[in-house]
Amino acid sequence: MNKPIDKDALNVREITTGPLPASTKVYTAPKADPSLRVPHRLIALHPTAEEPPVPVYDTSGPYSDPDVAIDLDAGLPRPRTAWVKARGHVVQYEGRDIKPEDNGNATGKYLAREFPVKHRPLKGDRTGPVTQYEYAKAGIITSEMIYVAERENLGRQAMLDGAQDRVEAGESFGAEIPAFVTPEFVRDEIARGRAIIPANINHAELEPQIIGRNFLVKINANIGNSAVASSIEEEVEKMVWATRWGADNVMDLSTGRNIHNTREWIIRNSPVPIGTVPIYQALEKVNGVAEDLTWEVYRDTLIEQAEQGVDYFTIHAGVRLAYIHLTANRVCGIVSRGGSIMAKWMLSHHKESFLYTHFDEICDIMRDYDVSFSLGDGLRPGAVADANDRAQFAELETLGELTQVAWAKGCQVMIEGPGHVPMHKIKVNMDKQLRECGEAPFYTLGPLTTDIAPGYDHITSGIGAAMIGWFGTSMLCYVTPKEHLGLPDRDDVKVGVITYKLAAHAADLAKGHPAAQLRDDALSRARFEFRWEDQFNLSLDPETARDYHDQTLPKEAHKTAHFCSMCGPKFCSMEITREVREYADGLSDNEKKALGLSAEEGMKEMSERFKAEGGEIYLETED
Amino acid sequence: MNKPIDKDALNVREITTGPLPASTKVYTAPKADPSLRVPHRLIALHPTAEEPPVPVYDTSGPYSDPDVAIDLDAGLPRPRTAWVKARGHVVQYEGRDIKPEDNGNATGKYLAREFPVKHRPLKGDRTGPVTQYEYAKAGIITSEMIYVAERENLGRQAMLDGAQDRVEAGESFGAEIPAFVTPEFVRDEIARGRAIIPANINHAELEPQIIGRNFLVKINANIGNSAVASSIEEEVEKMVWATRWGADNVMDLSTGRNIHNTREWIIRNSPVPIGTVPIYQALEKVNGVAEDLTWEVYRDTLIEQAEQGVDYFTIHAGVRLAYIHLTANRVCGIVSRGGSIMAKWMLSHHKESFLYTHFDEICDIMRDYDVSFSLGDGLRPGAVADANDRAQFAELETLGELTQVAWAKGCQVMIEGPGHVPMHKIKVNMDKQLRECGEAPFYTLGPLTTDIAPGYDHITSGIGAAMIGWFGTSMLCYVTPKEHLGLPDRDDVKVGVITYKLAAHAADLAKGHPAAQLRDDALSRARFEFRWEDQFNLSLDPETARDYHDQTLPKEAHKTAHFCSMCGPKFCSMEITREVREYADGLSDNEKKALGLSAEEGMKEMSERFKAEGGEIYLETED
């Protein structure tokens, strides 16, 4: 905390750039607006595969594009300013002055370097729609809507083979996943409140992204210094690092000094939506004394962060005075930081939460900048023993009430969810959230399905995350291996992101997203055909896959070997199956027909030829 | 394979012994037979907790008991020989001579050292019951049944607080989990074929364990050298290592030379059931040429391994000639080694599998030694694209038919299951298995819920494992991070075991096993009360939990700190909640009552007192 910030520190660690293995960044131009450039990643396969490159969703922004020169001091390009201005109903103004308390009164060598460029903020002028929700309700398709439609389709054309069949083969629990995502579908989903595009009009660097039950499941990675460890430059790189591995969103949960300047560096360099919990900074401004929090301090913080371009705010407005005593007999009480801070404020003042009483005014601010609500679950369970209790569900009902208020004010809304929930209590959460909150997108932390594995809570929660993602959660907040134990480092962030990426993908597969299985199938074909390089390159973490393979079979020749060290050459079922198939391929058309239609006949033929050709499964080992 | 075995190699690496942190091995004596000593692990808590030690299921055998001197050359004590002999219907005989081909014709320095002690094998004399199934059907409760009943209860007494309520609060999908496990319940479940106790009468070192839907979910760890890496001494330690972290069963999947001697070392030193896939060794005996396999070679191998004490055999008798062509259009064909070997044999001979045609004789051998069947799924899907296809389900139907045959012959049976299955297709597998196989225990590999994360397949499969365990699978075969890539090392085995242990536990919680949540609750209380040492000690992997904590807060003082590095002291919700509660505890009984019954009134009181006492959440950081 009190460590001096080295002004040249940003140069100490290189920001991670460059493409992933065998990957090319491509940009497609949507038909509805060919001026937009929507990024995808294409993974090239070995020529023997005779398959086109596999397109995958790309969250990594310009950092993985070798044609873009990254300059952190300049920030990323800001195309969205033109989009927003073209739509109108906004004014550009001087913005709020940065105050010493915005950075925890840090001065001199303790003050982090300011971001060098000052952008004058935009805000709605209240003459017409500003938010994506308002535009959608007005029947207007925005550039952001066109962009996310193109992005969700992974660049594919409408006629993906059997897309509708794939949707129908899935189980989406009443979601309405389309075979092909059109801008009109996006608009309609946003207008119905079932999806949001977190896109503050001041986050001009953003590559827009949609969060909703009928779209690909998204994941969020938390970064942020804490009072005990880490620094600004690490946080910027953490954002780049997390998005490189697939984080769709990043929450900056920084506390302590230099919050404002840290956040500015992150947003100006972030291609993904940035979320925050404004009460954290507000609490810093009153020196950590929860009772000293006021609506005015909080309001000022909202405006400060909205002007910077924060895309969504976690606001624990559902923690009401009347609910606190419901946590008294819990095993783990209140485990949300925001929830506990507000509980303390309410108890000490014996007043209803100012987040609740001033909710209308909060909406007005959110609307002016199109900051999306992430209505926080301050009373979420922190132990499986506390799951689905009255405190949790009372708050959820209030969040449903607030969702209606926010929509009436023109705001985009998503709802945060638990927490620690055993498997048999997960679906109840999802169903109740859909019912209480009018199908507003659910954004859950895990949930962790058991409490007994600290050190492995990315997995205890990955199980719950995959399940609730399948049931209908739109975004999964990652958990790293360090959860409950310490602050995640670079490796932990990566493991957390990959774990949640695979959980989200497992959910997409189960829901029947039409393009989801393309990557699984491409990887499985590569596995069956012993294209080791393709297996590595198609995986979520090519580096780790290659490294694990090379630990036992390091030689380059092993990359083309028809076996791996698990079974060795003699027992490789894939190799045996391949041999059987090769043999079968040698049959005439009639013989093949016989094989399919009359197994007895075909098999007999196969048996004879197989022997004649000296069928043999024993392969010599190298040593 | 071709590496010489160092005869002193067993001493090169120490076998891991000694208790886990804060843990004591205790043995309880079941009422039904006080001569039995059933092991449990007690985890002691910090004195301030004022809680009794937490009992947990203990798979680690004598290795974690400091009072037992481990001597690998002598093997573990053999109490079960007396149990088996006392029941009768067995003869002790000289047993089959070890042949050179049993060890792959290894000689001289290439031949692994023989286990020093020769035990004459037992087998049924066909005068009466031998298997647990036969005894159960005859209404006889064996020592093994008494032992596992005591073990499943974790040493608790019948009257665990609210045990029946806990069962009813779970969702077990039609299982019939009892509030308390009695020997009679065990007998009844075995007689109904719904549970097995894998316990070869020649594995006298075994600590018996039960596998069935109405008992705690078990896990299996695979070990075994392959043609490419690892050695005997590593395999023995891998078994000890895997059971230390919670493996209930171990499969020895060794191939290549020295299979017989390796297995002897493992069984003689194993407190857990050992499973094998006999076709692997049979194939070695015919130099890896699948077509040269014969019933006689296979039969000889079954007897060889049954005499050694292997507790269950994977037998792929459900892969029939008529099903092979059903795999022709799969993405990944046949991925089971045993399945592909038999497919090749059948095609080349154009004959039905000898495993199927000789199934009756196989049953007779299994019965003589009480080797349990693990009916293999040779046509399991190896890619999500191939899940639940006709090939897979045709085989499952045949496994159901064979289950009836094996039961009629007096054998214990479990059924192996997939593989790669997306989430929405998992429950169909479980339901069909229960229906086709008369509720015989299901033993599944994962399933993996997506194919795109090699390097993380312990997690892609841990998700599926937790779910299918909840739905009714009795045992989960672990998957390590190296799956599809390489041979797991010591660390991978541990990660695989812990991942599956947490998945199995998540399933137990969801099913409503009455004692399962005790450990979660104890750990959550420790978390809430900042008993860091207790949190580490109660976790599945205390070493990793402590290590992760210490990476950011290494000092001893931090072990009692009321915060961690994640949030730092100022934002610790648990600490804030604790303060709020401490304040509330200071209220009079009437005030407390008011708090519960009339929140308004109680809260007002609390608010005033809180202020008067200078309620304050800001704690100074150390630096």
PDB file of C-alpha atoms in Angstrom, chain A residues 403-567:
ATOM      1  CA  THR A 403     -34.706  -4.135 -12.109  1.00  0.00           C
ATOM      2  CA  GLN A 404     -38.112  -2.778 -13.034  1.00  0.00           C
ATOM      3  CA  VAL A 405     -37.177   0.673 -11.736  1.00  0.00           C
ATOM      4  CA  ALA A 406     -33.913   0.684 -13.691  1.00  0.00           C
ATOM      5  CA  TRP A 407     -35.618  -0.420 -16.898  1.00  0.00           C
ATOM      6  CA  ALA A 408     -38.246   2.266 -16.477  1.00  0.00           C
ATOM      7  CA  LYS A 409     -35.367   4.738 -16.253  1.00  0.00           C
ATOM      8  CA  GLY A 410     -33.843   3.402 -19.488  1.00  0.00           C
ATOM      9  CA  CYS A 411     -30.916   1.525 -17.952  1.00  0.00           C
ATOM     10  CA  GLN A 412     -29.336  -1.803 -18.829  1.00  0.00           C
ATOM     11  CA  VAL A 413     -29.400  -4.310 -15.967  1.00  0.00           C
ATOM     12  CA  MET A 414     -27.848  -7.588 -14.958  1.00  0.00           C
ATOM     13  CA  ILE A 415     -28.161  -9.368 -11.617  1.00  0.00           C
ATOM     14  CA  GLU A 416     -25.381 -10.882  -9.529  1.00  0.00           C
ATOM     15  CA  GLY A 417     -25.741 -14.320  -8.017  1.00  0.00           C
ATOM     16  CA  PRO A 418     -24.094 -16.709  -5.580  1.00  0.00           C
ATOM     17  CA  GLY A 419     -21.719 -17.853  -4.128  1.00  0.00           C
ATOM     18  CA  HIS A 420     -21.556 -21.190  -2.319  1.00  0.00           C
ATOM     19  CA  VAL A 421     -24.378 -23.521  -3.378  1.00  0.00           C
ATOM     20  CA  PRO A 422     -24.463 -27.334  -3.368  1.00  0.00           C
ATOM     21  CA  MET A 423     -25.416 -28.826  -6.732  1.00  0.00           C
ATOM     22  CA  HIS A 424     -28.992 -29.691  -5.885  1.00  0.00           C
ATOM     23  CA  LYS A 425     -29.749 -26.097  -4.944  1.00  0.00           C
ATOM     24  CA  ILE A 426     -28.305 -24.431  -8.046  1.00  0.00           C
ATOM     25  CA  LYS A 427     -31.211 -24.632 -10.437  1.00  0.00           C
ATOM     26  CA  VAL A 428     -33.591 -23.130  -7.877  1.00  0.00           C
ATOM     27  CA  ASN A 429     -31.397 -20.032  -7.940  1.00  0.00           C
ATOM     28  CA  MET A 430     -31.530 -19.740 -11.693  1.00  0.00           C
ATOM     29  CA  ASP A 431     -35.259 -20.290 -11.930  1.00  0.00           C
ATOM     30  CA  LYS A 432     -36.011 -17.798  -9.182  1.00  0.00           C
ATOM     31  CA  GLN A 433     -33.710 -15.199 -10.707  1.00  0.00           C
ATOM     32  CA  LEU A 434     -35.415 -15.471 -14.098  1.00  0.00           C
ATOM     33  CA  ARG A 435     -38.807 -15.207 -12.469  1.00  0.00           C
ATOM     34  CA  GLU A 436     -38.082 -12.383 -10.017  1.00  0.00           C
ATOM     35  CA  CYS A 437     -35.931 -10.301 -12.333  1.00  0.00           C
ATOM     36  CA  GLY A 438     -37.877 -10.518 -15.586  1.00  0.00           C
ATOM     37  CA  GLU A 439     -35.168 -12.568 -17.354  1.00  0.00           C
ATOM     38  CA  ALA A 440     -32.506  -9.881 -16.859  1.00  0.00           C
ATOM     39  CA  PRO A 441     -29.099 -11.526 -17.390  1.00  0.00           C
ATOM     40  CA  PHE A 442     -27.747 -13.438 -14.392  1.00  0.00           C
ATOM     41  CA  TYR A 443     -24.086 -12.978 -13.501  1.00  0.00           C
ATOM     42  CA  THR A 444     -22.888 -15.510 -10.952  1.00  0.00           C
ATOM     43  CA  LEU A 445     -19.774 -16.095  -8.895  1.00  0.00           C
ATOM     44  CA  GLY A 446     -19.251 -19.822  -9.348  1.00  0.00           C
ATOM     45  CA  PRO A 447     -21.164 -21.123  -7.415  1.00  0.00           C
ATOM     46  CA  LEU A 448     -18.820 -23.240  -5.320  1.00  0.00           C
ATOM     47  CA  THR A 449     -20.347 -26.666  -4.840  1.00  0.00           C
ATOM     48  CA  THR A 450     -18.408 -27.557  -1.682  1.00  0.00           C
ATOM     49  CA  ASP A 451     -16.377 -25.696   0.941  1.00  0.00           C
ATOM     50  CA  ILE A 452     -13.720 -28.339   1.609  1.00  0.00           C
ATOM     51  CA  ALA A 453     -11.183 -27.649  -1.115  1.00  0.00           C
ATOM     52  CA  PRO A 454      -9.411 -24.320  -0.641  1.00  0.00           C
ATOM     53  CA  GLY A 455      -6.636 -24.218  -3.216  1.00  0.00           C
ATOM     54  CA  TYR A 456      -8.981 -25.861  -5.727  1.00  0.00           C
ATOM     55  CA  ASP A 457     -11.906 -23.460  -5.605  1.00  0.00           C
ATOM     56  CA  HIS A 458     -11.532 -22.702  -9.297  1.00  0.00           C
ATOM     57  CA  ILE A 459     -12.693 -26.307  -9.678  1.00  0.00           C
ATOM     58  CA  THR A 460     -15.318 -26.490  -6.899  1.00  0.00           C
ATOM     59  CA  SER A 461     -16.799 -23.381  -8.486  1.00  0.00           C
ATOM     60  CA  GLY A 462     -16.126 -24.374 -12.091  1.00  0.00           C
ATOM     61  CA  ILE A 463     -18.505 -27.279 -11.549  1.00  0.00           C
ATOM     62  CA  GLY A 464     -21.246 -24.969 -10.343  1.00  0.00           C
ATOM     63  CA  ALA A 465     -20.433 -22.398 -13.019  1.00  0.00           C
ATOM     64  CA  ALA A 466     -20.790 -24.883 -15.866  1.00  0.00           C
ATOM     65  CA  MET A 467     -24.099 -26.056 -14.459  1.00  0.00           C
ATOM     66  CA  ILE A 468     -25.629 -22.645 -13.818  1.00  0.00           C
ATOM     67  CA  GLY A 469     -24.309 -21.458 -17.193  1.00  0.00           C
ATOM     68  CA  TRP A 470     -26.176 -24.338 -18.774  1.00  0.00           C
ATOM     69  CA  PHE A 471     -29.298 -23.500 -16.766  1.00  0.00           C
ATOM     70  CA  GLY A 472     -29.245 -19.928 -18.033  1.00  0.00           C
ATOM     71  CA  THR A 473     -26.614 -17.728 -16.402  1.00  0.00           C
ATOM     72  CA  SER A 474     -25.252 -15.258 -18.939  1.00  0.00           C
ATOM     73  CA  MET A 475     -21.903 -14.442 -17.366  1.00  0.00           C
ATOM     74  CA  LEU A 476     -19.694 -16.365 -14.966  1.00  0.00           C
ATOM     75  CA  CYS A 477     -17.383 -14.523 -12.600  1.00  0.00           C
ATOM     76  CA  TYR A 478     -14.170 -16.511 -12.372  1.00  0.00           C
ATOM     77  CA  VAL A 479     -12.619 -17.899  -9.223  1.00  0.00           C
ATOM     78  CA  THR A 480      -8.899 -18.560  -9.084  1.00  0.00           C
ATOM     79  CA  PRO A 481      -7.031 -21.276  -7.186  1.00  0.00           C
ATOM     80  CA  LYS A 482      -6.130 -18.616  -4.601  1.00  0.00           C
ATOM     81  CA  GLU A 483      -9.768 -17.899  -3.656  1.00  0.00           C
ATOM     82  CA  HIS A 484     -10.147 -17.643   0.137  1.00  0.00           C
ATOM     83  CA  LEU A 485      -6.381 -17.828   0.541  1.00  0.00           C
ATOM     84  CA  GLY A 486      -4.561 -15.021  -1.172  1.00  0.00           C
ATOM     85  CA  LEU A 487      -4.239 -12.628  -4.055  1.00  0.00           C
ATOM     86  CA  PRO A 488      -4.000 -14.343  -7.447  1.00  0.00           C
ATOM     87  CA  ASP A 489      -0.801 -13.894  -9.383  1.00  0.00           C
ATOM     88  CA  ARG A 490      -0.338 -14.064 -13.134  1.00  0.00           C
ATOM     89  CA  ASP A 491      -0.491 -17.858 -13.281  1.00  0.00           C
ATOM     90  CA  ASP A 492      -3.552 -17.986 -11.054  1.00  0.00           C
ATOM     91  CA  VAL A 493      -5.370 -15.500 -13.271  1.00  0.00           C
ATOM     92  CA  LYS A 494      -4.640 -17.666 -16.282  1.00  0.00           C
ATOM     93  CA  VAL A 495      -5.808 -20.861 -14.582  1.00  0.00           C
ATOM     94  CA  GLY A 496      -8.962 -19.093 -13.406  1.00  0.00           C
ATOM     95  CA  VAL A 497      -9.727 -17.754 -16.872  1.00  0.00           C
ATOM     96  CA  ILE A 498      -9.108 -21.068 -18.645  1.00  0.00           C
ATOM     97  CA  THR A 499     -11.213 -22.943 -16.091  1.00  0.00           C
ATOM     98  CA  TYR A 500     -14.113 -20.565 -16.555  1.00  0.00           C
ATOM     99  CA  LYS A 501     -13.687 -20.509 -20.323  1.00  0.00           C
ATOM    100  CA  LEU A 502     -14.066 -24.277 -20.422  1.00  0.00           C
ATOM    101  CA  ALA A 503     -17.032 -24.119 -18.039  1.00  0.00           C
ATOM    102  CA  ALA A 504     -18.717 -21.484 -20.214  1.00  0.00           C
ATOM    103  CA  HIS A 505     -17.993 -23.541 -23.301  1.00  0.00           C
ATOM    104  CA  ALA A 506     -19.399 -26.703 -21.703  1.00  0.00           C
ATOM    105  CA  ALA A 507     -22.544 -24.673 -21.008  1.00  0.00           C
ATOM    106  CA  ASP A 508     -22.706 -23.429 -24.608  1.00  0.00           C
ATOM    107  CA  LEU A 509     -22.432 -27.005 -25.875  1.00  0.00           C
ATOM    108  CA  ALA A 510     -25.185 -28.233 -23.585  1.00  0.00           C
ATOM    109  CA  LYS A 511     -27.466 -25.312 -24.440  1.00  0.00           C
ATOM    110  CA  GLY A 512     -27.074 -26.077 -28.128  1.00  0.00           C
ATOM    111  CA  HIS A 513     -25.286 -22.973 -29.364  1.00  0.00           C
ATOM    112  CA  PRO A 514     -24.976 -23.885 -33.028  1.00  0.00           C
ATOM    113  CA  ALA A 515     -21.326 -22.979 -33.567  1.00  0.00           C
ATOM    114  CA  ALA A 516     -19.978 -24.105 -30.204  1.00  0.00           C
ATOM    115  CA  GLN A 517     -19.152 -27.690 -31.092  1.00  0.00           C
ATOM    116  CA  LEU A 518     -17.106 -26.798 -34.186  1.00  0.00           C
ATOM    117  CA  ARG A 519     -14.008 -26.366 -32.072  1.00  0.00           C
ATOM    118  CA  ASP A 520     -14.546 -29.596 -30.108  1.00  0.00           C
ATOM    119  CA  ASP A 521     -14.987 -31.533 -33.307  1.00  0.00           C
ATOM    120  CA  ALA A 522     -11.931 -29.991 -34.941  1.00  0.00           C
ATOM    121  CA  LEU A 523      -9.828 -30.841 -31.908  1.00  0.00           C
ATOM    122  CA  SER A 524     -11.202 -34.381 -31.702  1.00  0.00           C
ATOM    123  CA  ARG A 525     -10.456 -34.962 -35.372  1.00  0.00           C
ATOM    124  CA  ALA A 526      -6.921 -33.712 -34.780  1.00  0.00           C
ATOM    125  CA  ARG A 527      -6.637 -36.113 -31.847  1.00  0.00           C
ATOM    126  CA  PHE A 528      -7.868 -39.056 -33.874  1.00  0.00           C
ATOM    127  CA  GLU A 529      -5.489 -38.219 -36.715  1.00  0.00           C
ATOM    128  CA  PHE A 530      -2.499 -37.669 -34.420  1.00  0.00           C
ATOM    129  CA  ARG A 531      -2.104 -34.064 -35.502  1.00  0.00           C
ATOM    130  CA  TRP A 532      -0.428 -33.115 -32.239  1.00  0.00           C
ATOM    131  CA  GLU A 533       0.313 -29.532 -33.222  1.00  0.00           C
ATOM    132  CA  ASP A 534      -3.322 -28.985 -34.147  1.00  0.00           C
ATOM    133  CA  GLN A 535      -4.428 -30.419 -30.811  1.00  0.00           C
ATOM    134  CA  PHE A 536      -2.213 -27.956 -28.973  1.00  0.00           C
ATOM    135  CA  ASN A 537      -3.232 -25.024 -31.129  1.00  0.00           C
ATOM    136  CA  LEU A 538      -6.957 -25.700 -30.890  1.00  0.00           C
ATOM    137  CA  SER A 539      -6.907 -25.999 -27.126  1.00  0.00           C
ATOM    138  CA  LEU A 540      -7.783 -23.183 -24.754  1.00  0.00           C
ATOM    139  CA  ASP A 541      -4.216 -23.156 -23.480  1.00  0.00           C
ATOM    140  CA  PRO A 542      -1.825 -24.294 -26.225  1.00  0.00           C
ATOM    141  CA  GLU A 543       1.252 -23.585 -24.116  1.00  0.00           C
ATOM    142  CA  THR A 544       0.234 -25.894 -21.297  1.00  0.00           C
ATOM    143  CA  ALA A 545      -0.959 -28.641 -23.627  1.00  0.00           C
ATOM    144  CA  ARG A 546       2.343 -28.625 -25.489  1.00  0.00           C
ATOM    145  CA  ASP A 547       4.344 -28.439 -22.302  1.00  0.00           C
ATOM    146  CA  TYR A 548       2.530 -31.430 -20.787  1.00  0.00           C
ATOM    147  CA  HIS A 549       3.059 -33.451 -23.930  1.00  0.00           C
ATOM    148  CA  ASP A 550       6.732 -32.587 -24.113  1.00  0.00           C
ATOM    149  CA  GLN A 551       7.430 -33.525 -20.511  1.00  0.00           C
ATOM    150  CA  THR A 552       7.437 -37.186 -21.500  1.00  0.00           C
ATOM    151  CA  LEU A 553       7.901 -37.032 -25.282  1.00  0.00           C
ATOM    152  CA  PRO A 554      10.071 -33.993 -25.935  1.00  0.00           C
ATOM    153  CA  LYS A 555      11.468 -34.872 -29.345  1.00  0.00           C
ATOM    154  CA  GLU A 556      10.195 -33.142 -32.434  1.00  0.00           C
ATOM    155  CA  ALA A 557       9.567 -36.543 -34.062  1.00  0.00           C
ATOM    156  CA  HIS A 558       7.015 -37.285 -31.331  1.00  0.00           C
ATOM    157  CA  LYS A 559       4.872 -34.440 -32.606  1.00  0.00           C
ATOM    158  CA  THR A 560       3.964 -36.640 -35.540  1.00  0.00           C
ATOM    159  CA  ALA A 561       3.988 -39.928 -33.620  1.00  0.00           C
ATOM    160  CA  HIS A 562       0.871 -42.035 -33.768  1.00  0.00           C
ATOM    161  CA  PHE A 563       0.760 -42.455 -30.001  1.00  0.00           C
ATOM    162  CA  CYS A 564       1.420 -40.610 -26.784  1.00  0.00           C
ATOM    163  CA  SER A 565       3.133 -41.572 -23.554  1.00  0.00           C
ATOM    164  CA  MET A 566      -0.140 -42.445 -21.818  1.00  0.00           C
ATOM    165  CA  CYS A 567      -0.634 -45.757 -23.575  1.00  0.00           C
TER     166      CYS A 567
END
